[in-house]
């Protein structure tokens, strides 16, 4: 196992009815910015619970953080935070609202062009940040227990990641009953996003971290078991709670300890959202299988392990098991109603691969993936295979 350091300071408050604990976890006397998205929380009772739980605080609201949160929208919130002297942010939403609030946390005290925090990686150097907590409404990204985020600059159609150890939420309230109001499309997205986060940290090459592999396999098997159940009946608490915890565990830092990680699927897929507005998880379902096919020789041993342990494949040659493992993954995504080709989502794909090539070249991204092999050329070829 490779050497590692690990610190995850986020307090997780998990279970039905736990939203009432907000007040115990925010410093008394705080002026809170209550940040949320397009309003789903007003229709499912979450907003009312949050307001009731924060009645002893001064609260200013900021709504309208869109999916794939826009830098331009978030800058309006930064102004409010600075003008109103907000001292704590409460993010109530899915990955987009939580990621947006990580940006607010970084930008509040930054003097300069705030986009540089993202595009130039300056978020990592920002010392003074605004603390924030979250109420998770959509299990998917793991953003509730990690310190990374993704923000889109609408004016240039760029979707970029940023982060740093300063951006862990102080606390996250994870009440699995919130998934009852999720549209099926978002539930499917959540399952596939969590599944792919696990694969990004598992489907690489053989290493000595036996436990990390088995935790990853446990998450994958759990998602395969409960995915259809949460789609069918999101009020099934057993399925919902296992879904929510699997998604958190898939990207809270545990799986990556001491192991090689890939993440090239995500970096290529973000371009498909930036260029075509396709939901994050769906872009992963488009790219991941083709990335595995393209890098088949590098990933073969792990694909065989994945096929045997997660999908129960046996009796065939190793090559057949590895190939079948990719096909089982595609079938699983499709069984949740997720299409796996770019052309299933847009007819405007003619220039996509070339644009991805140019963007990767401009950013000098040449060493992505667990073997640092993926640059503009391979990214282009993978997108071409995905059409
Ligand atoms: O905006 P509202 O009205 O709340 O509606 C949202 C939104 O339209 C709705 N929704 C959320 N909870 C709901 C609900 N509707 C009914 N009932 C509920 N309980 O769902 C829609 C999608 O929400 P969004 O937050 O965009 O989805 P998700 O959680 O999948 O987040 C996606 C974003 O996270 C980034 C993605 O790139 C994308 O921008 N990611 C963040 C990561 C991280 N921070 O670690 C890692 C991921 O790989 C991912 O890149
Ligand atoms: Zn993801």
GROMACS .gro file of C-alpha atoms and ligand atoms in nm:
model
  438
    1UNK     CA    1   0.000   0.000   0.000
    2UNK     CA    2   0.129   0.350  -0.081
    3UNK     CA    3   0.193   0.587   0.210
    4UNK     CA    4  -0.083   0.837   0.282
    5UNK     CA    5  -0.211   1.105   0.514
    6UNK     CA    6  -0.581   1.131   0.581
    7UNK     CA    7  -0.795   1.389   0.753
    8UNK     CA    8  -1.166   1.438   0.694
    9UNK     CA    9  -1.312   1.685   0.942
   10UNK     CA   10  -1.675   1.681   0.824
   11UNK     CA   11  -1.925   1.577   1.089
   12UNK     CA   12  -2.193   1.355   0.935
   13UNK     CA   13  -2.535   1.363   1.099
   14UNK     CA   14  -2.722   1.075   0.940
   15UNK     CA   15  -3.083   0.965   0.971
   16UNK     CA   16  -3.450   1.047   0.939
   17UNK     CA   17  -3.555   1.371   1.107
   18UNK     CA   18  -3.202   1.494   1.175
   19UNK     CA   19  -3.244   1.830   0.997
   20UNK     CA   20  -3.357   1.970   1.332
   21UNK     CA   21  -2.996   1.945   1.452
   22UNK     CA   22  -2.882   2.237   1.235
   23UNK     CA   23  -2.902   2.474   1.530
   24UNK     CA   24  -2.666   2.266   1.745
   25UNK     CA   25  -2.395   2.281   1.481
   26UNK     CA   26  -2.375   2.649   1.384
   27UNK     CA   27  -2.209   2.897   1.622
   28UNK     CA   28  -2.469   3.097   1.820
   29UNK     CA   29  -2.526   3.448   1.689
   30UNK     CA   30  -2.419   3.364   1.332
   31UNK     CA   31  -2.570   3.545   1.039
   32UNK     CA   32  -2.643   3.258   0.798
   33UNK     CA   33  -2.670   3.261   0.420
   34UNK     CA   34  -2.926   2.993   0.339
   35UNK     CA   35  -2.831   2.890  -0.016
   36UNK     CA   36  -3.042   2.661  -0.232
   37UNK     CA   37  -3.134   2.574  -0.588
   38UNK     CA   38  -3.440   2.614  -0.805
   39UNK     CA   39  -3.697   2.556  -0.536
   40UNK     CA   40  -3.748   2.180  -0.497
   41UNK     CA   41  -3.691   2.225  -0.123
   42UNK     CA   42  -4.004   2.439  -0.104
   43UNK     CA   43  -4.221   2.157  -0.240
   44UNK     CA   44  -4.093   1.867  -0.032
   45UNK     CA   45  -4.091   2.010   0.320
   46UNK     CA   46  -3.711   2.043   0.350
   47UNK     CA   47  -3.723   2.424   0.340
   48UNK     CA   48  -3.977   2.432   0.623
   49UNK     CA   49  -3.765   2.200   0.835
   50UNK     CA   50  -3.454   2.413   0.774
   51UNK     CA   51  -3.634   2.737   0.858
   52UNK     CA   52  -3.777   2.585   1.178
   53UNK     CA   53  -3.434   2.457   1.279
   54UNK     CA   54  -3.261   2.790   1.223
   55UNK     CA   55  -3.518   3.018   1.388
   56UNK     CA   56  -3.268   3.143   1.646
   57UNK     CA   57  -3.033   3.279   1.378
   58UNK     CA   58  -3.046   3.576   1.148
   59UNK     CA   59  -3.099   3.416   0.803
   60UNK     CA   60  -3.056   3.569   0.457
   61UNK     CA   61  -3.167   3.356   0.163
   62UNK     CA   62  -3.003   3.306  -0.174
   63UNK     CA   63  -3.192   3.085  -0.420
   64UNK     CA   64  -3.147   2.995  -0.784
   65UNK     CA   65  -2.816   2.805  -0.781
   66UNK     CA   66  -2.862   2.603  -1.099
   67UNK     CA   67  -2.746   2.247  -1.179
   68UNK     CA   68  -2.380   2.270  -1.279
   69UNK     CA   69  -2.359   2.595  -1.082
   70UNK     CA   70  -2.261   2.905  -1.271
   71UNK     CA   71  -1.980   3.131  -1.162
   72UNK     CA   72  -2.193   3.426  -1.272
   73UNK     CA   73  -2.482   3.327  -1.041
   74UNK     CA   74  -2.249   3.257  -0.752
   75UNK     CA   75  -2.086   3.597  -0.779
   76UNK     CA   76  -2.427   3.751  -0.693
   77UNK     CA   77  -2.419   3.554  -0.369
   78UNK     CA   78  -2.061   3.662  -0.300
   79UNK     CA   79  -2.179   4.023  -0.313
   80UNK     CA   80  -2.458   3.953  -0.064
   81UNK     CA   81  -2.218   3.775   0.170
   82UNK     CA   82  -1.976   4.066   0.163
   83UNK     CA   83  -2.245   4.338   0.192
   84UNK     CA   84  -2.442   4.163   0.466
   85UNK     CA   85  -2.138   4.040   0.657
   86UNK     CA   86  -2.256   3.680   0.654
   87UNK     CA   87  -2.052   3.453   0.877
   88UNK     CA   88  -2.183   3.103   0.797
   89UNK     CA   89  -2.323   2.943   0.480
   90UNK     CA   90  -2.587   2.670   0.492
   91UNK     CA   91  -2.608   2.482   0.160
   92UNK     CA   92  -2.937   2.297   0.115
   93UNK     CA   93  -2.933   2.089  -0.200
   94UNK     CA   94  -2.747   1.842  -0.416
   95UNK     CA   95  -2.393   1.857  -0.547
   96UNK     CA   96  -2.453   2.177  -0.741
   97UNK     CA   97  -2.566   2.382  -0.442
   98UNK     CA   98  -2.297   2.235  -0.217
   99UNK     CA   99  -2.024   2.290  -0.477
  100UNK     CA  100  -2.154   2.642  -0.533
  101UNK     CA  101  -2.119   2.710  -0.162
  102UNK     CA  102  -1.762   2.580  -0.166
  103UNK     CA  103  -1.696   2.848  -0.424
  104UNK     CA  104  -1.863   3.111  -0.203
  105UNK     CA  105  -1.648   2.993   0.085
  106UNK     CA  106  -1.335   3.047  -0.125
  107UNK     CA  107  -1.437   3.371  -0.294
  108UNK     CA  108  -1.566   3.576  -0.002
  109UNK     CA  109  -1.226   3.696   0.117
  110UNK     CA  110  -1.040   3.667  -0.213
  111UNK     CA  111  -0.915   3.991  -0.361
  112UNK     CA  112  -0.875   3.956  -0.737
  113UNK     CA  113  -1.055   3.786  -1.024
  114UNK     CA  114  -1.251   3.513  -0.844
  115UNK     CA  115  -1.247   3.285  -1.151
  116UNK     CA  116  -0.871   3.246  -1.093
  117UNK     CA  117  -0.959   3.051  -0.777
  118UNK     CA  118  -1.095   2.786  -1.012
  119UNK     CA  119  -0.906   2.816  -1.341
  120UNK     CA  120  -0.565   2.888  -1.191
  121UNK     CA  121  -0.605   2.657  -0.894
  122UNK     CA  122  -0.571   2.946  -0.647
  123UNK     CA  123  -0.847   2.808  -0.423
  124UNK     CA  124  -0.581   2.585  -0.268
  125UNK     CA  125  -0.380   2.887  -0.154
  126UNK     CA  126  -0.675   3.079  -0.009
  127UNK     CA  127  -0.617   3.093   0.365
  128UNK     CA  128  -0.925   3.274   0.492
  129UNK     CA  129  -1.247   3.097   0.395
  130UNK     CA  130  -1.606   3.115   0.513
  131UNK     CA  131  -1.729   2.807   0.704
  132UNK     CA  132  -2.031   2.620   0.570
  133UNK     CA  133  -2.256   2.326   0.653
  134UNK     CA  134  -2.488   2.129   0.429
  135UNK     CA  135  -2.826   1.961   0.423
  136UNK     CA  136  -2.797   1.702   0.146
  137UNK     CA  137  -3.103   1.655  -0.075
  138UNK     CA  138  -2.959   1.431  -0.349
  139UNK     CA  139  -2.719   1.140  -0.290
  140UNK     CA  140  -2.470   1.137  -0.578
  141UNK     CA  141  -2.158   1.348  -0.566
  142UNK     CA  142  -2.015   1.295  -0.217
  143UNK     CA  143  -1.967   1.672  -0.204
  144UNK     CA  144  -2.124   1.665   0.143
  145UNK     CA  145  -1.811   1.496   0.279
  146UNK     CA  146  -1.530   1.604   0.051
  147UNK     CA  147  -1.340   1.920  -0.028
  148UNK     CA  148  -1.370   1.935  -0.406
  149UNK     CA  149  -1.616   2.119  -0.629
  150UNK     CA  150  -1.704   2.186  -0.991
  151UNK     CA  151  -1.814   2.526  -1.122
  152UNK     CA  152  -1.914   2.637  -1.472
  153UNK     CA  153  -1.836   2.970  -1.634
  154UNK     CA  154  -2.140   3.014  -1.854
  155UNK     CA  155  -1.990   3.291  -2.065
  156UNK     CA  156  -1.715   3.062  -2.196
  157UNK     CA  157  -1.888   2.725  -2.146
  158UNK     CA  158  -1.606   2.599  -1.924
  159UNK     CA  159  -1.670   2.350  -1.645
  160UNK     CA  160  -1.375   2.328  -1.407
  161UNK     CA  161  -1.287   2.155  -1.082
  162UNK     CA  162  -1.127   2.313  -0.778
  163UNK     CA  163  -1.077   2.238  -0.412
  164UNK     CA  164  -0.844   2.222  -0.118
  165UNK     CA  165  -0.854   2.098   0.240
  166UNK     CA  166  -1.021   2.423   0.349
  167UNK     CA  167  -1.342   2.328   0.172
  168UNK     CA  168  -1.473   2.039   0.376
  169UNK     CA  169  -1.821   2.116   0.511
  170UNK     CA  170  -1.820   2.168   0.890
  171UNK     CA  171  -2.117   1.931   0.904
  172UNK     CA  172  -2.356   1.759   0.666
  173UNK     CA  173  -2.703   1.643   0.754
  174UNK     CA  174  -2.793   1.332   0.554
  175UNK     CA  175  -3.159   1.242   0.595
  176UNK     CA  176  -3.233   0.957   0.351
  177UNK     CA  177  -3.606   1.042   0.339
  178UNK     CA  178  -3.524   1.349   0.125
  179UNK     CA  179  -3.496   1.124  -0.180
  180UNK     CA  180  -3.872   1.063  -0.181
  181UNK     CA  181  -3.930   1.373  -0.393
  182UNK     CA  182  -3.646   1.312  -0.639
  183UNK     CA  183  -3.745   1.257  -1.001
  184UNK     CA  184  -3.635   0.911  -1.126
  185UNK     CA  185  -3.390   1.082  -1.357
  186UNK     CA  186  -3.202   1.228  -1.060
  187UNK     CA  187  -3.208   0.901  -0.864
  188UNK     CA  188  -3.057   0.720  -1.162
  189UNK     CA  189  -2.798   0.997  -1.195
  190UNK     CA  190  -2.706   0.958  -0.830
  191UNK     CA  191  -2.655   0.582  -0.855
  192UNK     CA  192  -2.441   0.612  -1.168
  193UNK     CA  193  -2.234   0.903  -1.033
  194UNK     CA  194  -2.155   0.716  -0.709
  195UNK     CA  195  -2.083   0.397  -0.906
  196UNK     CA  196  -1.840   0.579  -1.134
  197UNK     CA  197  -1.667   0.756  -0.844
  198UNK     CA  198  -1.595   0.412  -0.706
  199UNK     CA  199  -1.468   0.283  -1.039
  200UNK     CA  200  -1.240   0.587  -1.082
  201UNK     CA  201  -1.057   0.480  -0.768
  202UNK     CA  202  -1.077   0.104  -0.822
  203UNK     CA  203  -1.054   0.018  -1.191
  204UNK     CA  204  -0.685   0.097  -1.235
  205UNK     CA  205  -0.414  -0.166  -1.186
  206UNK     CA  206  -0.329  -0.427  -0.926
  207UNK     CA  207  -0.190  -0.292  -0.597
  208UNK     CA  208  -0.150  -0.403  -0.238
  209UNK     CA  209  -0.437  -0.213  -0.075
  210UNK     CA  210  -0.666  -0.510  -0.027
  211UNK     CA  211  -0.905  -0.333   0.205
  212UNK     CA  212  -0.962  -0.034  -0.025
  213UNK     CA  213  -1.047  -0.278  -0.306
  214UNK     CA  214  -1.295  -0.463  -0.092
  215UNK     CA  215  -1.459  -0.145   0.036
  216UNK     CA  216  -1.494  -0.034  -0.328
  217UNK     CA  217  -1.643  -0.370  -0.427
  218UNK     CA  218  -1.883  -0.344  -0.132
  219UNK     CA  219  -2.004  -0.004  -0.251
  220UNK     CA  220  -2.044  -0.128  -0.609
  221UNK     CA  221  -2.237  -0.436  -0.497
  222UNK     CA  222  -2.457  -0.227  -0.269
  223UNK     CA  223  -2.540   0.014  -0.550
  224UNK     CA  224  -2.621  -0.275  -0.785
  225UNK     CA  225  -2.850  -0.422  -0.518
  226UNK     CA  226  -3.031  -0.107  -0.413
  227UNK     CA  227  -3.025   0.090  -0.742
  228UNK     CA  228  -3.338  -0.075  -0.884
  229UNK     CA  229  -3.507  -0.057  -0.543
  230UNK     CA  230  -3.463   0.318  -0.497
  231UNK     CA  231  -3.581   0.371  -0.853
  232UNK     CA  232  -3.890   0.163  -0.785
  233UNK     CA  233  -3.971   0.296  -0.439
  234UNK     CA  234  -3.774   0.592  -0.301
  235UNK     CA  235  -3.971   0.571   0.023
  236UNK     CA  236  -3.806   0.234   0.102
  237UNK     CA  237  -3.591   0.355   0.394
  238UNK     CA  238  -3.356   0.058   0.390
  239UNK     CA  239  -3.274   0.114   0.024
  240UNK     CA  240  -3.265   0.494   0.054
  241UNK     CA  241  -3.030   0.497   0.354
  242UNK     CA  242  -2.791   0.251   0.191
  243UNK     CA  243  -2.800   0.456  -0.129
  244UNK     CA  244  -2.719   0.777   0.057
  245UNK     CA  245  -2.433   0.630   0.258
  246UNK     CA  246  -2.287   0.451  -0.045
  247UNK     CA  247  -2.276   0.778  -0.239
  248UNK     CA  248  -2.104   0.955   0.049
  249UNK     CA  249  -1.854   0.673   0.100
  250UNK     CA  250  -1.775   0.663  -0.271
  251UNK     CA  251  -1.613   1.005  -0.261
  252UNK     CA  252  -1.516   1.102   0.092
  253UNK     CA  253  -1.149   1.018   0.052
  254UNK     CA  254  -1.144   0.665   0.195
  255UNK     CA  255  -1.125   0.476  -0.135
  256UNK     CA  256  -0.826   0.667  -0.266
  257UNK     CA  257  -0.599   0.601   0.031
  258UNK     CA  258  -0.280   0.430  -0.073
  259UNK     CA  259  -0.401   0.341  -0.424
  260UNK     CA  260  -0.362   0.472  -0.781
  261UNK     CA  261  -0.664   0.665  -0.909
  262UNK     CA  262  -0.789   0.744  -1.258
  263UNK     CA  263  -1.040   1.036  -1.280
  264UNK     CA  264  -0.990   1.076  -1.657
  265UNK     CA  265  -1.353   0.974  -1.719
  266UNK     CA  266  -1.464   1.271  -1.511
  267UNK     CA  267  -1.226   1.517  -1.675
  268UNK     CA  268  -1.340   1.420  -2.026
  269UNK     CA  269  -1.705   1.395  -1.924
  270UNK     CA  270  -1.710   1.747  -1.776
  271UNK     CA  271  -1.651   1.875  -2.129
  272UNK     CA  272  -1.970   1.705  -2.250
  273UNK     CA  273  -2.170   1.887  -1.982
  274UNK     CA  274  -1.992   2.213  -2.061
  275UNK     CA  275  -2.054   2.180  -2.435
  276UNK     CA  276  -2.393   2.008  -2.446
  277UNK     CA  277  -2.554   2.057  -2.103
  278UNK     CA  278  -2.589   1.681  -2.047
  279UNK     CA  279  -2.639   1.575  -1.681
  280UNK     CA  280  -2.311   1.494  -1.509
  281UNK     CA  281  -2.384   1.126  -1.442
  282UNK     CA  282  -2.498   1.069  -1.799
  283UNK     CA  283  -2.173   1.205  -1.937
  284UNK     CA  284  -1.992   0.951  -1.718
  285UNK     CA  285  -2.206   0.671  -1.858
  286UNK     CA  286  -2.112   0.786  -2.208
  287UNK     CA  287  -1.737   0.809  -2.147
  288UNK     CA  288  -1.647   0.544  -1.886
  289UNK     CA  289  -1.716   0.225  -2.089
  290UNK     CA  290  -1.521   0.360  -2.385
  291UNK     CA  291  -1.232   0.469  -2.170
  292UNK     CA  292  -1.217   0.114  -2.033
  293UNK     CA  293  -1.226  -0.024  -2.386
  294UNK     CA  294  -0.955   0.214  -2.505
  295UNK     CA  295  -0.728   0.137  -2.208
  296UNK     CA  296  -0.827  -0.228  -2.195
  297UNK     CA  297  -0.473  -0.367  -2.176
  298UNK     CA  298  -0.380  -0.135  -1.888
  299UNK     CA  299  -0.696  -0.208  -1.691
  300UNK     CA  300  -0.742  -0.574  -1.784
  301UNK     CA  301  -0.635  -0.729  -1.452
  302UNK     CA  302  -0.861  -0.502  -1.254
  303UNK     CA  303  -1.148  -0.554  -1.497
  304UNK     CA  304  -1.116  -0.928  -1.439
  305UNK     CA  305  -1.123  -0.879  -1.061
  306UNK     CA  306  -1.423  -0.648  -1.097
  307UNK     CA  307  -1.600  -0.898  -1.323
  308UNK     CA  308  -1.540  -1.188  -1.088
  309UNK     CA  309  -1.602  -1.022  -0.753
  310UNK     CA  310  -1.869  -0.765  -0.835
  311UNK     CA  311  -2.057  -0.929  -1.122
  312UNK     CA  312  -1.993  -1.292  -1.023
  313UNK     CA  313  -1.850  -1.380  -1.365
  314UNK     CA  314  -1.647  -1.699  -1.398
  315UNK     CA  315  -1.574  -1.991  -1.621
  316UNK     CA  316  -1.457  -1.787  -1.919
  317UNK     CA  317  -1.115  -1.666  -2.031
  318UNK     CA  318  -0.978  -1.360  -1.857
  319UNK     CA  319  -1.026  -1.150  -2.169
  320UNK     CA  320  -1.390  -1.256  -2.192
  321UNK     CA  321  -1.451  -1.179  -1.825
  322UNK     CA  322  -1.291  -0.834  -1.861
  323UNK     CA  323  -1.494  -0.756  -2.173
  324UNK     CA  324  -1.812  -0.884  -2.017
  325UNK     CA  325  -1.751  -0.673  -1.705
  326UNK     CA  326  -1.763  -0.361  -1.924
  327UNK     CA  327  -2.082  -0.482  -2.090
  328UNK     CA  328  -2.243  -0.557  -1.752
  329UNK     CA  329  -2.161  -0.201  -1.646
  330UNK     CA  330  -2.326  -0.060  -1.959
  331UNK     CA  331  -2.633  -0.280  -1.905
  332UNK     CA  332  -2.657  -0.167  -1.543
  333UNK     CA  333  -2.656   0.200  -1.645
  334UNK     CA  334  -2.913   0.131  -1.916
  335UNK     CA  335  -3.133  -0.064  -1.674
  336UNK     CA  336  -3.163   0.260  -1.476
  337UNK     CA  337  -3.280   0.444  -1.788
  338UNK     CA  338  -2.944   0.603  -1.867
  339UNK     CA  339  -2.838   0.612  -2.231
  340UNK     CA  340  -2.470   0.551  -2.299
  341UNK     CA  341  -2.397   0.724  -2.629
  342UNK     CA  342  -2.341   1.094  -2.696
  343UNK     CA  343  -2.575   1.075  -2.996
  344UNK     CA  344  -2.854   0.961  -2.762
  345UNK     CA  345  -2.845   1.311  -2.611
  346UNK     CA  346  -2.753   1.549  -2.891
  347UNK     CA  347  -2.735   1.565  -3.270
  348UNK     CA  348  -2.476   1.838  -3.243
  349UNK     CA  349  -2.174   1.613  -3.182
  350UNK     CA  350  -1.978   1.674  -3.504
  351UNK     CA  351  -1.713   1.899  -3.347
  352UNK     CA  352  -1.720   1.763  -2.992
  353UNK     CA  353  -1.414   1.539  -3.007
  354UNK     CA  354  -1.207   1.806  -3.178
  355UNK     CA  355  -1.315   2.070  -2.922
  356UNK     CA  356  -1.220   1.838  -2.638
  357UNK     CA  357  -0.883   1.786  -2.809
  358UNK     CA  358  -0.828   2.162  -2.833
  359UNK     CA  359  -0.934   2.231  -2.475
  360UNK     CA  360  -0.709   1.958  -2.334
  361UNK     CA  361  -0.421   2.089  -2.548
  362UNK     CA  362  -0.473   2.451  -2.434
  363UNK     CA  363  -0.474   2.344  -2.071
  364UNK     CA  364  -0.169   2.127  -2.131
  365UNK     CA  365  -0.349   1.826  -1.984
  366UNK     CA  366  -0.128   1.540  -2.092
  367UNK     CA  367  -0.093   1.308  -1.795
  368UNK     CA  368  -0.441   1.206  -1.680
  369UNK     CA  369  -0.535   0.857  -1.563
  370UNK     CA  370  -0.362   0.616  -1.328
  371UNK     CA  371  -0.066   0.580  -1.565
  372UNK     CA  372  -0.063   0.949  -1.660
  373UNK     CA  373  -0.119   0.849  -2.022
  374UNK     CA  374  -0.430   1.038  -2.118
  375UNK     CA  375  -0.390   1.369  -2.296
  376UNK     CA  376  -0.566   1.547  -2.578
  377UNK     CA  377  -0.516   1.270  -2.837
  378UNK     CA  378  -0.655   0.984  -2.628
  379UNK     CA  379  -0.934   1.205  -2.494
  380UNK     CA  380  -1.036   1.282  -2.851
  381UNK     CA  381  -1.030   0.915  -2.949
  382UNK     CA  382  -1.240   0.820  -2.645
  383UNK     CA  383  -1.499   1.086  -2.731
  384UNK     CA  384  -1.504   0.963  -3.092
  385UNK     CA  385  -1.574   0.609  -2.968
  386UNK     CA  386  -1.856   0.747  -2.750
  387UNK     CA  387  -2.063   0.905  -3.027
  388LIG     O1  388  -3.244   2.309  -0.786
  388LIG     P1  389  -3.352   2.231  -0.725
  388LIG     O2  390  -3.487   2.287  -0.744
  388LIG     O3  391  -3.325   2.196  -0.582
  388LIG     O4  392  -3.360   2.089  -0.806
  388LIG     C1  393  -3.253   1.999  -0.813
  388LIG     C2  394  -3.186   2.000  -0.950
  388LIG     O5  395  -3.273   2.041  -1.049
  388LIG     C3  396  -3.306   1.860  -0.802
  388LIG     N1  397  -3.316   1.811  -0.663
  388LIG     C4  398  -3.218   1.802  -0.571
  388LIG     N2  399  -3.265   1.745  -0.459
  388LIG     C5  400  -3.397   1.719  -0.479
  388LIG     C6  401  -3.430   1.762  -0.611
  388LIG     N3  402  -3.552   1.749  -0.662
  388LIG     C7  403  -3.648   1.693  -0.584
  388LIG     N4  404  -3.623   1.648  -0.458
  388LIG     C8  405  -3.498   1.659  -0.404
  388LIG     N5  406  -3.473   1.609  -0.281
  388LIG     O6  407  -3.211   1.780  -0.870
  388LIG     C9  408  -3.155   1.855  -0.976
  388LIG    C10  409  -3.007   1.825  -0.987
  388LIG     O7  410  -2.939   1.872  -0.871
  388LIG     P2  411  -2.779   1.880  -0.871
  388LIG     O8  412  -2.737   1.933  -0.741
  388LIG     O9  413  -2.732   1.949  -0.995
  388LIG    O10  414  -2.738   1.725  -0.888
  388LIG     P3  415  -2.612   1.647  -0.835
  388LIG    O11  416  -2.618   1.625  -0.690
  388LIG    O12  417  -2.603   1.529  -0.922
  388LIG    O13  418  -2.488   1.744  -0.859
  388LIG    C11  419  -2.426   1.756  -0.984
  388LIG    C12  420  -2.313   1.855  -0.977
  388LIG    O14  421  -2.210   1.809  -0.888
  388LIG    C13  422  -2.084   1.803  -0.957
  388LIG    C14  423  -2.127   1.777  -1.098
  388LIG    O15  424  -2.024   1.804  -1.190
  388LIG    C15  425  -2.245   1.871  -1.112
  388LIG    O16  426  -2.201   2.003  -1.133
  388LIG     N6  427  -1.997   1.703  -0.894
  388LIG    C16  428  -1.940   1.734  -0.776
  388LIG    C17  429  -1.848   1.652  -0.715
  388LIG    C18  430  -1.785   1.687  -0.587
  388LIG     N7  431  -1.805   1.805  -0.536
  388LIG    O17  432  -1.713   1.607  -0.530
  388LIG    C19  433  -1.806   1.525  -0.775
  388LIG    C20  434  -1.893   1.480  -0.886
  388LIG    O18  435  -1.816   1.398  -0.969
  388LIG    C21  436  -1.954   1.587  -0.969
  388LIG    O19  437  -1.861   1.632  -1.066
  389LIG    ZN1  438  -1.907   1.246  -1.055
   0.00000   0.00000   0.00000
